[in-house]
Short mmCIF file of C-alpha atoms in Angstrom, two decimals:
data_model
loop_
_atom_site.label_atom_id
_atom_site.label_comp_id
_atom_site.label_asym_id
_atom_site.label_seq_id
_atom_site.Cartn_x
_atom_site.Cartn_y
_atom_site.Cartn_z
CA MET V 281 -17.42 87.21 -25.91
CA ALA V 282 -20.28 87.78 -23.44
CA GLY V 283 -22.76 88.18 -26.28
CA ASN V 284 -21.66 84.92 -27.91
CA GLU V 285 -21.96 83.07 -24.60
CA GLU V 286 -25.42 84.51 -23.98
CA GLY V 287 -26.52 83.58 -27.45
CA GLN V 288 -25.34 79.99 -27.00
CA VAL V 289 -27.15 79.62 -23.68
CA SER V 290 -30.28 81.25 -25.06
CA ARG V 291 -30.32 78.98 -28.12
CA VAL V 292 -29.85 75.88 -25.99
CA VAL V 293 -32.64 76.82 -23.58
CA ARG V 294 -35.04 78.02 -26.26
CA GLY V 295 -34.24 75.11 -28.55
CA GLY V 296 -35.94 72.61 -26.24
CA HIS V 297 -32.71 70.78 -25.27
CA TRP V 298 -32.15 72.34 -21.86
CA VAL V 299 -32.10 68.93 -20.14
CA VAL V 300 -29.38 67.63 -22.44
CA ALA V 301 -27.35 70.79 -21.91
CA LEU V 302 -27.69 70.43 -18.17
CA LEU V 303 -26.59 66.81 -18.21
CA LEU V 304 -23.54 67.75 -20.24
CA ALA V 305 -22.71 70.56 -17.82
CA VAL V 306 -23.01 68.52 -14.63
CA PRO V 307 -19.73 66.85 -13.65
CA VAL V 308 -19.66 63.10 -13.97
CA GLY V 309 -19.71 61.29 -10.59
CA LEU V 310 -16.64 59.77 -9.13
CA ALA V 311 -15.57 56.37 -10.41
CA GLY V 312 -17.11 53.58 -8.39
CA GLN V 313 -20.15 55.60 -7.35
CA ALA V 314 -23.23 53.44 -6.90
CA PRO V 315 -25.65 53.57 -9.86
CA PRO V 316 -29.06 55.18 -9.30
CA LEU V 317 -31.51 53.09 -7.33
CA THR V 318 -34.26 51.62 -9.50
CA LEU V 319 -37.88 51.43 -8.45
CA ALA V 320 -37.72 47.63 -8.60
CA ASP V 321 -34.76 47.62 -6.21
CA ALA V 322 -36.48 50.10 -3.90
CA LEU V 323 -39.60 47.94 -3.74
CA ALA V 324 -37.54 44.82 -3.04
CA ARG V 325 -35.61 46.57 -0.28
CA ALA V 326 -38.83 47.83 1.29
CA ASP V 327 -40.39 44.36 1.19
CA ARG V 328 -37.43 43.07 3.18
CA GLY V 329 -36.63 45.90 5.54
CA ALA V 330 -39.36 48.55 5.78
CA PHE V 331 -40.24 49.17 9.41
CA ALA V 332 -44.00 48.91 8.81
CA ASN V 333 -43.57 45.56 7.07
CA ARG V 334 -41.39 44.15 9.83
CA ILE V 335 -43.85 45.29 12.50
CA ALA V 336 -46.75 43.69 10.62
CA GLU V 337 -44.83 40.43 10.15
CA GLY V 338 -44.01 40.28 13.86
CA THR V 339 -47.64 40.93 14.75
CA ALA V 340 -48.79 38.18 12.39
CA GLU V 341 -46.30 35.78 13.94
CA ALA V 342 -47.71 36.56 17.39
CA GLN V 343 -51.27 36.11 16.08
CA SER V 344 -50.40 32.59 14.91
CA ALA V 345 -49.62 31.45 18.47
CA PRO V 346 -53.25 30.92 19.62
CA LYS V 347 -53.71 28.45 16.75
CA LEU V 348 -51.02 26.26 18.30
CA ALA V 349 -52.25 26.85 21.85
CA ALA V 350 -55.68 25.50 20.91
CA LEU V 351 -54.11 22.09 20.20
CA LYS V 352 -53.89 21.53 23.95
CA GLY V 353 -57.49 20.35 23.93
CA ILE V 354 -57.01 18.16 20.86
CA LEU V 355 -53.59 16.49 20.90
CA PRO V 356 -52.34 14.05 23.55
CA SER V 357 -50.05 15.21 26.30
CA LEU V 358 -47.26 13.29 28.04
CA ARG V 359 -46.20 14.26 31.52
CA VAL V 360 -43.35 12.97 33.72
CA GLU V 361 -43.76 13.24 37.46
CA GLY V 362 -41.35 12.52 40.29
CA GLY V 363 -40.95 13.26 43.98
CA TYR V 364 -40.09 12.04 47.45
CA VAL V 365 -42.33 11.89 50.53
CA ARG V 366 -41.83 10.67 54.08
CA THR V 367 -44.78 10.25 56.43
CA THR V 368 -46.09 8.74 59.65
CA ASP V 369 -49.71 9.15 58.62
CA PRO V 370 -51.32 5.71 59.17
CA ILE V 371 -53.09 5.56 55.85
CA GLY V 372 -50.17 7.15 53.99
CA ALA V 373 -47.60 4.82 55.59
CA PHE V 374 -49.64 1.67 54.90
CA GLY V 375 -50.44 2.78 51.36
CA THR V 376 -46.80 3.59 50.69
CA ALA V 377 -45.69 0.13 51.83
CA LEU V 378 -48.43 -1.43 49.73
CA ARG V 379 -47.33 0.52 46.67
CA GLN V 380 -43.76 -0.60 47.32
CA ARG V 381 -45.06 -4.17 47.66
CA THR V 382 -43.34 -4.69 51.01
CA ILE V 383 -46.45 -5.59 53.07
CA THR V 384 -46.02 -8.58 55.43
CA GLN V 385 -48.33 -10.23 57.94
CA ALA V 386 -46.69 -8.22 60.72
CA ASP V 387 -47.84 -4.98 59.08
CA PHE V 388 -51.41 -5.86 60.08
CA ASP V 389 -50.58 -5.60 63.75
CA PRO V 390 -53.09 -3.01 65.10
CA ARG V 391 -50.38 -1.11 66.93
CA ARG V 392 -48.20 -0.85 63.79
CA LEU V 393 -51.25 0.18 61.82
CA ASN V 394 -52.13 2.89 64.31
CA TYR V 395 -48.60 4.06 65.08
CA PRO V 396 -46.48 3.29 62.05
CA SER V 397 -42.81 4.17 61.78
CA ALA V 398 -41.88 6.92 59.32
CA VAL V 399 -41.91 5.60 55.77
CA GLY V 400 -40.12 7.22 52.80
CA ASN V 401 -41.02 6.80 49.15
CA TYR V 402 -39.55 7.82 45.81
CA GLY V 403 -42.47 8.17 43.44
CA ALA V 404 -42.20 8.48 39.64
CA SER V 405 -44.86 8.44 36.98
CA LEU V 406 -45.43 8.66 33.22
CA VAL V 407 -48.84 10.12 32.48
CA LEU V 408 -50.50 10.18 29.03
CA GLU V 409 -53.69 12.17 28.55
CA GLN V 410 -55.75 12.08 25.35
CA PRO V 411 -58.71 14.42 24.79
CA LEU V 412 -61.49 12.53 23.03
CA LEU V 413 -64.33 14.98 22.71
CA ASN V 414 -63.69 18.66 23.48
CA VAL V 415 -65.84 20.58 21.02
CA ASP V 416 -64.75 23.95 22.36
CA ALA V 417 -61.09 23.10 21.66
CA HIS V 418 -61.80 22.19 18.03
CA LEU V 419 -63.87 25.30 17.42
CA GLY V 420 -61.29 27.41 19.23
CA ARG V 421 -58.59 26.13 16.88
CA VAL V 422 -60.71 26.95 13.81
CA ALA V 423 -61.34 30.46 15.14
CA ALA V 424 -57.65 30.94 15.94
CA ALA V 425 -56.65 29.72 12.48
CA ARG V 426 -58.97 32.22 10.81
CA ALA V 427 -57.70 34.99 13.05
CA ALA V 428 -54.13 34.06 12.04
CA ASP V 429 -55.16 34.17 8.37
CA ALA V 430 -56.63 37.62 8.99
CA ALA V 431 -53.29 38.73 10.45
CA ASP V 432 -51.50 37.38 7.37
CA ALA V 433 -53.91 39.29 5.12
CA THR V 434 -53.26 42.43 7.15
CA THR V 435 -49.54 41.90 6.65
CA GLU V 436 -50.06 41.61 2.89
CA TRP V 437 -52.05 44.85 2.92
CA THR V 438 -49.30 46.53 4.89
CA HIS V 439 -46.81 45.40 2.24
CA ALA V 440 -49.09 46.79 -0.49
CA THR V 441 -49.46 50.09 1.34
CA THR V 442 -45.70 50.28 1.83
CA ARG V 443 -45.17 49.69 -1.89
CA LEU V 444 -47.47 52.63 -2.64
CA GLU V 445 -45.52 54.79 -0.20
CA VAL V 446 -42.27 53.68 -1.83
CA VAL V 447 -43.59 54.76 -5.24
CA ARG V 448 -44.54 58.14 -3.76
CA ALA V 449 -41.19 58.59 -2.01
CA TYR V 450 -39.09 57.26 -4.89
CA TYR V 451 -40.65 59.43 -7.56
CA GLY V 452 -40.85 62.26 -5.04
CA ALA V 453 -37.05 62.09 -4.82
CA VAL V 454 -36.83 61.95 -8.63
CA LEU V 455 -39.18 64.95 -8.85
CA ALA V 456 -36.97 66.85 -6.41
CA ALA V 457 -33.88 66.02 -8.49
CA GLU V 458 -35.60 67.12 -11.69
CA ARG V 459 -36.74 70.33 -10.02
CA VAL V 460 -33.12 71.04 -9.13
CA ALA V 461 -32.07 70.42 -12.73
CA THR V 462 -34.81 72.71 -14.05
CA LEU V 463 -33.86 75.53 -11.68
CA GLU V 464 -30.16 75.11 -12.45
CA ALA V 465 -30.94 75.56 -16.13
CA ALA V 466 -33.15 78.53 -15.28
CA ALA V 467 -30.38 80.03 -13.12
CA ARG V 468 -27.92 79.82 -15.98
CA ALA V 469 -30.45 81.40 -18.33
CA ALA V 470 -31.11 84.15 -15.76
CA GLU V 471 -27.40 84.88 -15.49
CA ALA V 472 -27.25 85.12 -19.27
CA HIS V 473 -30.10 87.65 -19.18
CA VAL V 474 -28.18 89.65 -16.58
CA ARG V 475 -25.11 89.75 -18.79
CA GLN V 476 -27.25 90.65 -21.78
CA ALA V 477 -28.94 93.51 -19.88
CA ASP V 478 -25.57 94.73 -18.67
CA ALA V 479 -24.28 94.80 -22.24
CA VAL V 480 -27.34 96.70 -23.43
CA VAL V 481 -27.00 99.24 -20.60
CA ARG V 482 -23.33 99.82 -21.40
CA ALA V 483 -24.29 100.36 -25.00
CA GLY V 484 -26.73 103.04 -23.87
CA LEU V 485 -29.74 101.23 -25.26
CA ALA V 486 -31.41 100.63 -21.88
CA THR V 487 -31.48 102.05 -18.38
CA ARG V 488 -29.82 100.79 -15.25
CA SER V 489 -33.22 99.55 -14.03
CA ASP V 490 -33.20 96.85 -16.73
CA GLU V 491 -30.00 95.38 -15.34
CA LEU V 492 -31.29 95.62 -11.77
CA LEU V 493 -34.54 93.84 -12.68
CA ALA V 494 -32.56 91.05 -14.34
CA GLN V 495 -30.42 90.69 -11.22
CA VAL V 496 -33.51 90.53 -9.00
CA LYS V 497 -35.01 87.78 -11.15
CA ALA V 498 -31.72 85.88 -11.12
CA GLY V 499 -31.67 86.13 -7.33
CA GLU V 500 -35.18 84.77 -7.10
CA VAL V 501 -34.23 81.77 -9.20
CA GLU V 502 -31.08 81.24 -7.12
CA ALA V 503 -33.14 81.30 -3.91
CA ALA V 504 -35.57 78.77 -5.34
CA LEU V 505 -32.64 76.60 -6.37
CA VAL V 506 -31.23 76.61 -2.82
CA GLY V 507 -34.59 75.45 -1.48
CA ALA V 508 -34.90 72.79 -4.18
CA ARG V 509 -31.51 71.34 -3.33
CA GLY V 510 -32.50 71.11 0.32
CA ASP V 511 -35.77 69.43 -0.62
CA ALA V 512 -33.91 66.93 -2.80
CA SER V 513 -31.63 65.97 0.08
CA LEU V 514 -34.58 65.53 2.44
CA ALA V 515 -36.46 63.47 -0.17
CA LEU V 516 -33.56 61.00 -0.34
CA ARG V 517 -33.47 60.75 3.44
CA GLN V 518 -37.21 60.15 3.53
CA LEU V 519 -36.84 57.39 0.95
CA ALA V 520 -34.04 55.77 2.97
CA LEU V 521 -36.21 55.87 6.10
CA LEU V 522 -39.10 54.25 4.26
CA LEU V 523 -36.80 51.47 3.03
CA GLY V 524 -35.81 50.71 6.60
CA THR V 525 -32.25 52.05 6.26
CA PRO V 526 -32.42 55.60 7.68
CA GLY V 527 -28.64 55.83 7.92
CA ASP V 528 -28.03 55.09 4.25
CA THR V 529 -26.54 58.19 2.64
CA THR V 530 -25.49 56.47 -0.60
CA ILE V 531 -28.93 56.35 -2.21
CA ALA V 532 -29.12 58.06 -5.58
CA VAL V 533 -32.10 58.25 -7.91
CA PRO V 534 -32.46 59.06 -11.62
CA GLY V 535 -32.53 62.73 -12.52
CA GLU V 536 -35.69 62.60 -14.63
CA LEU V 537 -39.24 61.42 -14.24
CA PRO V 538 -40.78 59.03 -16.78
CA ALA V 539 -41.87 60.53 -20.07
CA PRO V 540 -45.54 61.57 -20.15
CA ASP V 541 -46.27 59.07 -22.92
CA ARG V 542 -44.93 56.25 -20.72
CA VAL V 543 -47.15 57.38 -17.87
CA ARG V 544 -50.20 57.48 -20.13
CA GLN V 545 -49.35 54.03 -21.44
CA ALA V 546 -49.12 52.64 -17.91
CA SER V 547 -52.51 54.18 -17.12
CA ALA V 548 -54.18 53.06 -20.35
CA ASP V 549 -55.07 49.57 -19.15
CA GLU V 550 -58.76 48.92 -18.79
CA SER V 551 -59.72 49.06 -15.14
CA PRO V 552 -60.78 45.63 -13.90
CA ARG V 553 -64.10 45.32 -12.18
CA ALA V 554 -63.82 46.43 -8.59
CA GLU V 555 -63.58 43.30 -6.42
CA PRO V 556 -62.90 44.34 -2.82
CA GLU V 557 -61.89 40.82 -1.80
CA ARG V 558 -58.67 41.33 -3.77
CA ARG V 559 -57.55 43.82 -1.15
CA GLY V 560 -55.74 42.59 1.91
CA ASP V 561 -57.62 44.88 4.28
CA VAL V 562 -61.00 43.62 3.06
CA ALA V 563 -59.84 40.01 3.19
CA ALA V 564 -58.54 40.56 6.72
CA ALA V 565 -61.85 42.07 7.84
CA ARG V 566 -63.84 39.19 6.39
CA LEU V 567 -61.56 36.60 7.96
CA SER V 568 -61.83 38.40 11.29
CA LEU V 569 -65.62 38.19 11.02
CA SER V 570 -65.41 34.48 10.24
CA ALA V 571 -63.11 33.98 13.24
CA ALA V 572 -65.49 35.90 15.49
CA GLN V 573 -68.48 33.86 14.30
CA THR V 574 -66.63 30.63 15.01
CA ASP V 575 -65.64 31.95 18.41
CA VAL V 576 -69.32 32.45 19.25
CA LEU V 577 -69.87 28.75 18.49
CA ARG V 578 -66.91 27.92 20.73
CA ALA V 579 -68.42 29.92 23.58
CA ARG V 580 -71.73 28.09 23.17
CA SER V 581 -69.99 24.71 23.13
CA LEU V 582 -68.74 25.33 26.68
CA TYR V 583 -72.09 23.94 27.82
CA LEU V 584 -71.37 20.57 26.16
CA PRO V 585 -69.88 17.58 28.02
CA ARG V 586 -66.19 16.71 27.66
CA LEU V 587 -64.68 13.27 27.28
CA ASN V 588 -61.00 12.53 27.95
CA ALA V 589 -58.87 9.39 28.32
CA PHE V 590 -55.73 8.87 30.33
CA GLY V 591 -53.12 6.24 31.10
CA ARG V 592 -50.21 6.16 33.51
CA TYR V 593 -47.28 4.11 34.80
CA ASP V 594 -46.19 4.57 38.42
CA TRP V 595 -43.01 3.49 40.22
CA ASN V 596 -42.62 3.52 44.01
CA SER V 597 -39.42 2.70 45.86
CA ALA V 598 -37.99 3.32 49.32
CA SER V 599 -34.43 3.55 48.03
CA ARG V 600 -34.26 5.27 44.62
CA PRO V 601 -36.28 7.04 41.91
CA TRP V 602 -37.74 4.85 39.20
CA GLY V 603 -37.12 1.80 41.38
CA GLY V 604 -39.48 -0.91 42.51
CA GLU V 605 -42.23 -2.57 40.60
CA LYS V 606 -44.29 -0.52 38.14
CA ASN V 607 -48.08 -0.42 37.97
CA TRP V 608 -50.41 1.02 35.38
CA THR V 609 -53.75 2.74 35.31
CA VAL V 610 -56.01 3.60 32.34
CA GLY V 611 -59.38 5.26 32.25
CA ILE V 612 -61.91 7.51 30.59
CA MET V 613 -63.28 10.59 32.27
CA ALA V 614 -66.49 12.35 31.29
CA SER V 615 -67.29 15.77 32.72
CA TRP V 616 -70.12 18.21 32.32
CA SER V 617 -70.52 21.64 33.88
CA PRO V 618 -74.03 22.92 33.10
CA PHE V 619 -73.31 25.96 35.25
CA ALA V 620 -69.89 27.25 36.26
CA GLY V 621 -70.58 30.44 38.12
CA ALA V 622 -71.80 32.29 35.00
CA SER V 623 -68.34 32.12 33.39
CA GLU V 624 -69.87 30.57 30.26
CA LEU V 625 -72.35 33.44 30.06
CA ALA V 626 -69.49 35.93 30.25
CA GLU V 627 -67.62 34.09 27.48
CA LEU V 628 -70.70 34.05 25.28
CA ARG V 629 -71.40 37.74 25.82
CA ALA V 630 -67.79 38.69 25.05
CA ALA V 631 -67.75 36.53 21.91
CA GLY V 632 -71.03 38.08 20.75
CA GLY V 633 -69.63 41.56 21.19
CA ARG V 634 -66.52 40.67 19.20
CA GLU V 635 -68.70 39.26 16.41
CA ALA V 636 -70.77 42.44 16.24
CA ALA V 637 -67.63 44.57 16.06
CA ALA V 638 -66.09 42.30 13.40
CA ARG V 639 -69.28 42.40 11.32
CA ALA V 640 -69.29 46.19 11.37
CA GLY V 641 -65.58 46.20 10.52
CA ALA V 642 -66.10 43.91 7.52
CA GLU V 643 -68.98 46.04 6.19
CA ALA V 644 -66.93 49.21 6.69
CA ALA V 645 -63.89 47.73 4.95
CA ASP V 646 -65.98 46.70 1.95
CA ALA V 647 -67.65 50.11 1.66
CA ARG V 648 -64.36 51.94 2.16
CA ALA V 649 -62.70 49.85 -0.54
CA ARG V 650 -65.41 50.66 -3.09
CA LEU V 651 -65.22 54.37 -2.27
CA GLU V 652 -61.43 54.37 -2.54
CA VAL V 653 -61.65 52.72 -5.95
CA GLU V 654 -63.95 55.50 -7.18
CA GLN V 655 -61.71 58.16 -5.64
CA ALA V 656 -58.61 56.62 -7.21
CA GLU V 657 -60.25 56.38 -10.63
CA ASN V 658 -61.31 60.03 -10.44
CA ALA V 659 -57.87 61.12 -9.26
CA ARG V 660 -56.26 59.27 -12.17
CA ARG V 661 -58.53 60.92 -14.74
CA VAL V 662 -57.86 64.35 -13.25
CA ALA V 663 -54.09 63.72 -13.13
CA LEU V 664 -53.96 62.62 -16.77
CA ARG V 665 -55.96 65.64 -17.87
CA ARG V 666 -53.68 67.97 -15.93
CA LEU V 667 -50.71 66.24 -17.52
CA GLU V 668 -52.05 67.08 -20.98
CA ILE V 669 -52.60 70.70 -19.97
CA ALA V 670 -49.13 70.93 -18.42
CA GLU V 671 -47.52 69.55 -21.59
CA ARG V 672 -49.33 72.05 -23.76
CA ALA V 673 -48.48 74.91 -21.39
CA THR V 674 -44.81 73.94 -21.44
CA LEU V 675 -44.68 74.00 -25.22
CA GLN V 676 -46.57 77.29 -25.35
CA SER V 677 -44.42 78.98 -22.71
CA GLY V 678 -41.26 77.85 -24.44
CA GLU V 679 -42.43 79.27 -27.74
CA ALA V 680 -43.56 82.49 -26.04
CA HIS V 681 -40.15 82.85 -24.42
CA ARG V 682 -38.43 82.44 -27.77
CA ILE V 683 -40.69 85.06 -29.40
CA VAL V 684 -40.12 87.59 -26.60
CA ALA V 685 -36.36 86.91 -26.72
CA ARG V 686 -36.29 87.70 -30.43
CA LYS V 687 -38.36 90.84 -29.88
CA TYR V 688 -36.01 91.88 -27.05
CA ASP V 689 -33.01 91.32 -29.30
CA GLY V 690 -34.67 93.64 -31.82
CA GLY V 691 -35.50 96.27 -29.23
CA LEU V 692 -39.26 95.58 -29.45
CA ALA V 693 -39.71 94.16 -25.93
CA THR V 694 -38.68 95.33 -22.49
CA VAL V 695 -36.43 93.42 -20.15
CA GLN V 696 -39.42 92.94 -17.83
CA GLU V 697 -41.28 91.12 -20.57
CA LEU V 698 -38.25 88.96 -21.26
CA LEU V 699 -37.79 88.08 -17.61
CA ASP V 700 -41.48 87.35 -17.15
CA ALA V 701 -41.47 85.04 -20.17
CA ALA V 702 -38.44 83.18 -18.80
CA ALA V 703 -40.07 82.85 -15.37
CA ILE V 704 -43.28 81.51 -16.90
CA GLU V 705 -41.36 78.93 -18.90
CA THR V 706 -39.55 77.78 -15.77
CA GLN V 707 -42.81 77.53 -13.84
CA THR V 708 -44.52 75.55 -16.57
CA ARG V 709 -41.60 73.11 -16.72
CA LEU V 710 -41.82 72.69 -12.98
CA GLY V 711 -45.57 72.26 -13.34
CA LEU V 712 -45.07 69.57 -15.96
CA SER V 713 -42.74 67.69 -13.63
CA ALA V 714 -45.32 67.92 -10.85
CA ALA V 715 -48.05 66.75 -13.24
CA VAL V 716 -46.01 63.70 -14.28
CA TYR V 717 -45.41 62.86 -10.62
CA ASP V 718 -49.09 63.26 -9.77
CA ALA V 719 -50.09 60.98 -12.66
CA VAL V 720 -47.65 58.27 -11.56
CA VAL V 721 -48.83 58.42 -7.96
CA ALA V 722 -52.49 58.45 -9.05
CA GLU V 723 -51.94 55.29 -11.09
CA ALA V 724 -50.13 53.63 -8.18
CA ALA V 725 -52.99 54.55 -5.82
CA ARG V 726 -55.53 53.20 -8.30
CA ARG V 727 -53.71 49.88 -8.49
CA GLN V 728 -53.54 49.60 -4.73
CA ALA V 729 -57.23 50.49 -4.37
CA LEU V 730 -58.10 47.69 -6.82
CA GLY V 731 -55.89 45.22 -4.98
CA LEU V 732 -53.40 45.06 -7.88
CA ASP V 733 -49.63 44.95 -7.56
CA VAL V 734 -48.07 48.40 -7.56
CA ALA V 735 -44.79 46.82 -8.66
CA ALA V 736 -46.16 46.79 -12.22
CA LEU V 737 -45.09 50.45 -12.40
CA THR V 738 -41.47 49.32 -12.66
CA ALA V 739 -42.25 49.29 -16.40
CA LEU V 740 -41.96 53.08 -16.24
CA GLU V 741 -38.21 52.74 -15.77
CA THR V 742 -37.71 52.20 -19.48
CA GLY V 743 -37.91 55.11 -21.88
CA THR V 744 -37.82 57.87 -19.26
CA GLN V 745 -36.04 60.45 -21.43
CA ARG V 746 -38.22 63.45 -22.18
CA THR V 747 -37.99 65.43 -25.37
CA ASN V 748 -39.79 68.62 -24.34
#
């Protein structure tokens, strides 16, 4: 019975269908369990709820406020004023009566003029002010608008960076799940080797050391499996945190990475010419420079004259607010401050410093983008080459394991050789999984470096079944 069971397990593992066998052996989830999260869904959830995205959106919203504040020097303003005063000041008392239109001939009596009785007045006004020529306000609004655009571009870059991190975390969780599956299959194969060694020892065809070595190897696989299960749990928690839902314990991911051919197909597109302006960080740096340059012009315009118009209605009454006869006043006011205590010089110096910093930032962003494109292209080529090597090694180790198993069955190989061959096959399968993951991440990083949408990798979700 034990020999038949070992033979079945050995044939399944050595026949290249260990994944299928594992899937058949794993119990089906409970009815109603949520289906595995897709990469497309993960990206959509991150766009809506990732902490980094929400922080960037809030920052961009705050950065848009100065654009509205600059309208103060451009748009008209309407102000309502009201109050009550009571005075015995000779000029104030006479002026109040005049405003109330209650002056009589008796009010010109010198004694009443010099020693007036207390006079009360309810004053109310509507005041309209219209800036006509405030160059600094117009340039300030342009600078603020470009700074707000820079903040929006930064937000877009944050979203792109988050999408790359989601790809890493999502396929990292899938890699962890596949590692668990690989080690579970290896653990079952190791247990079969233990039973086989035990049977050989009982038959007197091997020593007790063969059985002990098989048990040691099985223990090593079991220990690795325990660690892999812990890593898989942590990978899901990390993914949930990245999506902005750290308390979500219902997330499940597929158990297998995309097939190597699918990964190569996704990476086969011709690389577009590197254009740094596609990237949000480069666009943000250039817009920040433009905003800083405009702000220098604003600081210089502080030396220019200003021209503003105003108009107002006033009501004055001794008995009630908004009572009495109304009067109006309109006018135009020109002002010029050729020197205001060196405040303009301070503004100009500060604006110049910000422009210099923004210029350096734009040049650095452009250079960094070009370097990252080269790094990403190199990383992709290396990852694809390693994927080819890992595929070949997996096939070779599987065939080597089968050959050693047949030799062991015929008494031509030691148990140590059999266990080593099994361990090498397990390691190469794990290496292939890691190589697939590295190739996916390298392609995602390349797309981000080029300013392309990482969401295009959702195409990998079709045809993920591997045949190795």
